[in-house]
mmCIF file of C-alpha atoms in Angstrom:
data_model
loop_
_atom_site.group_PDB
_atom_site.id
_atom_site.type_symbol
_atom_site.label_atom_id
_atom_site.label_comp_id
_atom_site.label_asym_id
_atom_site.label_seq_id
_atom_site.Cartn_x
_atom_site.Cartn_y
_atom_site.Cartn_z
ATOM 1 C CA UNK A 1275 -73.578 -49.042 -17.058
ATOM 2 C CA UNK A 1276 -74.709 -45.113 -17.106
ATOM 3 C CA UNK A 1277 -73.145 -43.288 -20.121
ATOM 4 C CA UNK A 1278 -71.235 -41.416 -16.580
ATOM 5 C CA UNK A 1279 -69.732 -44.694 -15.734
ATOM 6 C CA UNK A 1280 -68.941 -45.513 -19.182
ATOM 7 C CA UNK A 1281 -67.189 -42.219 -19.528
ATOM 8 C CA UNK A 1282 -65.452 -42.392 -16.800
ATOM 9 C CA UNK A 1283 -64.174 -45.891 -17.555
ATOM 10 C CA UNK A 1284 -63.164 -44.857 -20.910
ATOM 11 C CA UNK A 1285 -60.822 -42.287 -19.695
ATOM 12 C CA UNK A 1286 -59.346 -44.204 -17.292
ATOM 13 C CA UNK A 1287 -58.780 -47.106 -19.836
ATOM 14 C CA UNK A 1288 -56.928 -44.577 -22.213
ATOM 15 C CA UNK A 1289 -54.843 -43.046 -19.199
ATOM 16 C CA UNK A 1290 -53.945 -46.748 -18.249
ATOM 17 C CA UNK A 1291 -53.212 -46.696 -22.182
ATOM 18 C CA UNK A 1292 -51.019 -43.977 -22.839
ATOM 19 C CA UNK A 1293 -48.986 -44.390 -19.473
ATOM 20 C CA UNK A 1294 -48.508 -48.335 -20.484
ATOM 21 C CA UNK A 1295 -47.097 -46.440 -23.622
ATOM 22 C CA UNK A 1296 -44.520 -44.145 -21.915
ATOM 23 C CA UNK A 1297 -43.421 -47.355 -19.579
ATOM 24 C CA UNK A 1298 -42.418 -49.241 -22.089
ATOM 25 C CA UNK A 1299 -40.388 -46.083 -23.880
ATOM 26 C CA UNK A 1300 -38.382 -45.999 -20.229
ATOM 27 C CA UNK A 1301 -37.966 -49.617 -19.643
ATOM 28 C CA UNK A 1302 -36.406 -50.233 -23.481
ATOM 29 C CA UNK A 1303 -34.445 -47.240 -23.227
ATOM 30 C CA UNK A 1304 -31.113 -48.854 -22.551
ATOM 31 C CA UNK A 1305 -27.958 -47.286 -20.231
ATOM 32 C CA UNK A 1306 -26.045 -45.884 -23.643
ATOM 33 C CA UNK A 1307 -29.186 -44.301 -24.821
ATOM 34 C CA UNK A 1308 -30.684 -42.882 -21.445
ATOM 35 C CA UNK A 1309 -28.572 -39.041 -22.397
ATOM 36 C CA UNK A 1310 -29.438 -38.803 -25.887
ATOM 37 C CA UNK A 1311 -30.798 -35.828 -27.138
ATOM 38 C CA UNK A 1312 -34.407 -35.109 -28.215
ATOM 39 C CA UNK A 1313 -34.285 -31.680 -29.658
ATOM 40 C CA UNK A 1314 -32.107 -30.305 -26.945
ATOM 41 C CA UNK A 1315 -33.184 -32.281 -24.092
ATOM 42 C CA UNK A 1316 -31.975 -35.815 -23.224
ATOM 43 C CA UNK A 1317 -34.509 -38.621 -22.994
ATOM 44 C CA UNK A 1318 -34.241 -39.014 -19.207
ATOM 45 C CA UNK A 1319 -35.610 -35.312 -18.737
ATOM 46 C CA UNK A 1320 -38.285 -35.454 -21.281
ATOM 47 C CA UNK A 1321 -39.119 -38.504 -19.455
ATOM 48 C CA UNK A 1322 -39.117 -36.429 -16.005
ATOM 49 C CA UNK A 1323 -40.869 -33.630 -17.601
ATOM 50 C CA UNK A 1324 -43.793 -35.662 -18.515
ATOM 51 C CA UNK A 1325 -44.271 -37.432 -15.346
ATOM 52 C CA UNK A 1326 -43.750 -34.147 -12.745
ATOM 53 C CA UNK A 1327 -46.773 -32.939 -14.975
ATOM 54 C CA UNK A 1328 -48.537 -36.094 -15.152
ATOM 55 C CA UNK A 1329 -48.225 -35.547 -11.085
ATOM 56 C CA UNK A 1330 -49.039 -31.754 -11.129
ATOM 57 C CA UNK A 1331 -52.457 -32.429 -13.400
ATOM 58 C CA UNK A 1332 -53.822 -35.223 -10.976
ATOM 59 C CA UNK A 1333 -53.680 -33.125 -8.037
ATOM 60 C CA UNK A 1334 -57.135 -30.926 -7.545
ATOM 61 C CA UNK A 1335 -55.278 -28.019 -7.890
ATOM 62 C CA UNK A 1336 -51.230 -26.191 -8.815
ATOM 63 C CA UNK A 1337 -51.589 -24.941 -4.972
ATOM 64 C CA UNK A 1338 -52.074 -28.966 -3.920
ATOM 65 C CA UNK A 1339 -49.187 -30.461 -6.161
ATOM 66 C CA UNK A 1340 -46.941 -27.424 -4.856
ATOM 67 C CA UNK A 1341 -47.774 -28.076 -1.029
ATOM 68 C CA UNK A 1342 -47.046 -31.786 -1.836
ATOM 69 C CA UNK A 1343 -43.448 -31.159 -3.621
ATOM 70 C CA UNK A 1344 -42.552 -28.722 -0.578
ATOM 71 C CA UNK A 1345 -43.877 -31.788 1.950
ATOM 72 C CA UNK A 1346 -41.884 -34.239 0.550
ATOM 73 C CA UNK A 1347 -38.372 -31.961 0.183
ATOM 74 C CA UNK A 1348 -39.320 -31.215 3.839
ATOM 75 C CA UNK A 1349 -39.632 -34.268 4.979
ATOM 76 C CA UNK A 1350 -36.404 -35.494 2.745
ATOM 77 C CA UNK A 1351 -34.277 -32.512 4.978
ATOM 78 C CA UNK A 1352 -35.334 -34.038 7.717
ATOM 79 C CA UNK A 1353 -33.931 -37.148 6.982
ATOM 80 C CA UNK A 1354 -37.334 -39.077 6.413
ATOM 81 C CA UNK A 1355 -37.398 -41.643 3.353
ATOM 82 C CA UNK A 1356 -39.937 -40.563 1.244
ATOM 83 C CA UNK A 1357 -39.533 -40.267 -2.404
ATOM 84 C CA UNK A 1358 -37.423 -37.839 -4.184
ATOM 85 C CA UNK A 1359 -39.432 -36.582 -6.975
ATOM 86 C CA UNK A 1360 -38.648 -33.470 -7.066
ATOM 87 C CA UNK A 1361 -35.115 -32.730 -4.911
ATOM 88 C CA UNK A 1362 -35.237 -29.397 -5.858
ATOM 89 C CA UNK A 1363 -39.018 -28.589 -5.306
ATOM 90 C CA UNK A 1364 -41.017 -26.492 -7.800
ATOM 91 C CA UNK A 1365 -37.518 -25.187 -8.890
ATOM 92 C CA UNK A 1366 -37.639 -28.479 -10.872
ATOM 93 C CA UNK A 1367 -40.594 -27.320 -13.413
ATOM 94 C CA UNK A 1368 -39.649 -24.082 -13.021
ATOM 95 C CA UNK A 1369 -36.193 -23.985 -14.316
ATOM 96 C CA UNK A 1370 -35.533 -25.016 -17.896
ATOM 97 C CA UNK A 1371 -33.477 -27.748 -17.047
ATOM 98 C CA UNK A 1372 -33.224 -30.340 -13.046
ATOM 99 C CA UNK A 1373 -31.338 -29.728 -10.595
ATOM 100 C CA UNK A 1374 -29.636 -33.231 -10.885
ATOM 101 C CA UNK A 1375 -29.992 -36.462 -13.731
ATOM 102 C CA UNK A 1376 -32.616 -38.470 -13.461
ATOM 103 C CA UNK A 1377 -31.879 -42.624 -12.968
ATOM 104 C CA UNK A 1378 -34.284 -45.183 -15.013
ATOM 105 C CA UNK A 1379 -34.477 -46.294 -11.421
ATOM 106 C CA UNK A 1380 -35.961 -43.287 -10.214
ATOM 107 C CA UNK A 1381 -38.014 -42.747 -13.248
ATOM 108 C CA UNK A 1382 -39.253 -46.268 -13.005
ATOM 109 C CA UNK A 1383 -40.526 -45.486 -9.183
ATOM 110 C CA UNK A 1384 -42.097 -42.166 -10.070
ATOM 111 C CA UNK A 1385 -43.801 -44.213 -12.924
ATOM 112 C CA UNK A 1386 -45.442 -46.331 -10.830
ATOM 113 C CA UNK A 1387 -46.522 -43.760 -8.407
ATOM 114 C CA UNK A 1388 -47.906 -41.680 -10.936
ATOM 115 C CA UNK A 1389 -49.988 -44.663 -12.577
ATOM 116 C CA UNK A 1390 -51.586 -45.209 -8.601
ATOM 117 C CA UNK A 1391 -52.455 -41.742 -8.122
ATOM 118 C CA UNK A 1392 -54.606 -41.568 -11.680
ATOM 119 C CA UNK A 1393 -56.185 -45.295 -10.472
ATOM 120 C CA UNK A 1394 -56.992 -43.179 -7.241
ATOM 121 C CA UNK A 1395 -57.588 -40.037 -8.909
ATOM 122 C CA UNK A 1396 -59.614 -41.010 -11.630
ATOM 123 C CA UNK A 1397 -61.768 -43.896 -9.757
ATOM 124 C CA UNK A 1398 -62.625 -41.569 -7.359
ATOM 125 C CA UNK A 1399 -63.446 -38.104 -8.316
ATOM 126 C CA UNK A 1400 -67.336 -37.125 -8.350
ATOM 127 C CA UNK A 1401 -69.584 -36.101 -11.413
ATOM 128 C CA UNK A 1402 -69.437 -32.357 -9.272
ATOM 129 C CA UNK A 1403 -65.233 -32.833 -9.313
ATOM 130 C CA UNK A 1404 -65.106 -33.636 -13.191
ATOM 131 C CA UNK A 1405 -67.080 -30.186 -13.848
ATOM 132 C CA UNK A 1406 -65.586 -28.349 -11.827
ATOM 133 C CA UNK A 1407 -62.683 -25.588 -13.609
ATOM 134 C CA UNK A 1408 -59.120 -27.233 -13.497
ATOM 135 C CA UNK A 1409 -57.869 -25.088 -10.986
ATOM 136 C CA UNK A 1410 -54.818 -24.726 -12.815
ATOM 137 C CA UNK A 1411 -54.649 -20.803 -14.129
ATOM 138 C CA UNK A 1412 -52.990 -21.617 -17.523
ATOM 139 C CA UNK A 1413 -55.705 -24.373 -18.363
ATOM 140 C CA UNK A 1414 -59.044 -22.967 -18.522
ATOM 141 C CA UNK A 1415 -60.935 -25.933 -19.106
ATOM 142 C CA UNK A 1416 -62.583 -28.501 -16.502
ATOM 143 C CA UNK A 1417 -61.363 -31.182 -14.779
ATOM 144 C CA UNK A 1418 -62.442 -34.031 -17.563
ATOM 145 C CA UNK A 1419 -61.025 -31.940 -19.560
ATOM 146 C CA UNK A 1420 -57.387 -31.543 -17.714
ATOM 147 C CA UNK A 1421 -57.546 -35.287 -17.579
ATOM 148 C CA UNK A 1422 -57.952 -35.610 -21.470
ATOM 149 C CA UNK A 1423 -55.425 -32.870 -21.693
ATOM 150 C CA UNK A 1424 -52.608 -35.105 -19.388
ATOM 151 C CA UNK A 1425 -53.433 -37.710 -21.852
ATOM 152 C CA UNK A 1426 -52.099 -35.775 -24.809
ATOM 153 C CA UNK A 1427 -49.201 -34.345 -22.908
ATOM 154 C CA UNK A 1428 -48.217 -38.009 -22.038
ATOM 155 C CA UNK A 1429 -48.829 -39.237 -25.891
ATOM 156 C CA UNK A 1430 -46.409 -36.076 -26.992
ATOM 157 C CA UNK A 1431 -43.808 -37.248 -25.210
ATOM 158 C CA UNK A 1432 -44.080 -40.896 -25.469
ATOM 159 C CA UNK A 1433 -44.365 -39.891 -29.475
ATOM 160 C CA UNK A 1434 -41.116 -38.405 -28.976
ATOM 161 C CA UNK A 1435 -39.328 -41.123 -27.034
ATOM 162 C CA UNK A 1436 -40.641 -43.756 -29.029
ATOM 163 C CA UNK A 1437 -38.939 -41.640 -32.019
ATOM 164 C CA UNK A 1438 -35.888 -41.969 -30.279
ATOM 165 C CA UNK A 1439 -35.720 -45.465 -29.658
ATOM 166 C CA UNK A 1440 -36.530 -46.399 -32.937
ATOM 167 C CA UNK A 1441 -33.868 -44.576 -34.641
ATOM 168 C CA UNK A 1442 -31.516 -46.443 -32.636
ATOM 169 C CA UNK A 1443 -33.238 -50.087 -33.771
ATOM 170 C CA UNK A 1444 -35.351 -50.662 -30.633
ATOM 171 C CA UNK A 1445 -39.409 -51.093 -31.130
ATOM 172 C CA UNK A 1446 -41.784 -49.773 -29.161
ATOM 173 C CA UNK A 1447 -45.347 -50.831 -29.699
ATOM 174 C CA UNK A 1448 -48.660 -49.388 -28.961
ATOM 175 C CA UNK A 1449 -51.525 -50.215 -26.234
ATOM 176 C CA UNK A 1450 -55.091 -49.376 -26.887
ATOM 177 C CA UNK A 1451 -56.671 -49.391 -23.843
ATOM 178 C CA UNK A 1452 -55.872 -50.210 -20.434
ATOM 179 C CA UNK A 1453 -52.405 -50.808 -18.740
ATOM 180 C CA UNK A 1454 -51.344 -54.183 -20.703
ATOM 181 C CA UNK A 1455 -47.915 -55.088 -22.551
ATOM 182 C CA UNK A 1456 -47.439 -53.007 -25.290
ATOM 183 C CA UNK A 1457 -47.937 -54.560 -28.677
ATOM 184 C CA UNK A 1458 -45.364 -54.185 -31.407
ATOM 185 C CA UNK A 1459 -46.924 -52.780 -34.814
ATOM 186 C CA UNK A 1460 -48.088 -55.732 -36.978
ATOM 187 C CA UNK A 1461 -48.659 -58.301 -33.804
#
């Protein structure tokens, strides 16, 4: 395998990784614990927050991700059934808090949505792609880079949800590479 390949690979493994991570923070998180607060924001919407940008950071560019929110609240008015991710289009990530709570339901569905788009995403963008700038004006890095970044975002906020949980007795275990079961510390 070229060192390319390998790299390549390697992120992919440790997106697979860290979103295995954040799945299991969501699926443990039970009914009675879904509003509690982490500083002032309850886990559902931290849980939100990280996956709109998980979404937003895949896309080639803040104009793509924004044309695709507007599509789908477009296609929602006119009655089509296509995910509602965003009801409240860009007005989601731009207001401090949603426009409406977010179910585990939902959050389970955007999950899985999100982990398909970085299989595409991340299987199929060229050595050219992964140079290129991020295309995102507040991250001046390249696109490897923006991928590594999502990564960290996605740790931050599984670090903070897996806080959560386990002040409230439920254990949440860590994956090293690839999407696989969470392991519990000490397993």
């Amino acid at each position: 395998m070229t060192l390319e390949a390998t790299v390549r690979q390697s992120i992919l493994s440790q997106f697979e990784a860290a979103l295995a991570m954040f799945d299991e923070c969501i699926r443990k998180c039970s009914a009675e614990h879904w509003d509690m607060l982490i500083a002032k924001y309850p886990f559902w919407q931290v849980a939100y927050h990280t996956l709109c940008f998980v979404e937003c950071y895949l896309a080639p560019s803040n104009e793509v991700f924004t044309k695709r929110v507007e599509d789908r609240v477009a296609a929602n008015t006119r009655g089509e059934n296509v995910p509602d991710f965003q009801p409240a289009g860009m007005k989601e990530l731009e207001d401090e808090y949603p426009s409406r709570r977010m179910t585990q339901e939902e959050l389970l569905i955007y999950f899985a949505f999100c982990l398909e788009q970085a299989r595409m995403v991340l299987g199929s963008e060229s050595t050219e792609q992964l140079d290129a700038p991020s295309m995102f004006p507040w991250l001046a890095m390249n696109r490897v880079e923006t991928h590594i970044h999502n990564i960290r975002h996605i740790q931050h906020h599984t670090g903070q949800l897996g806080v959560a949980l386990r002040k409230v007795g439920v254990k949440v275990g860590w994956t090293k590479m690839g999407f696989e079961p969470p392991r519990s510390y000490g397993d």
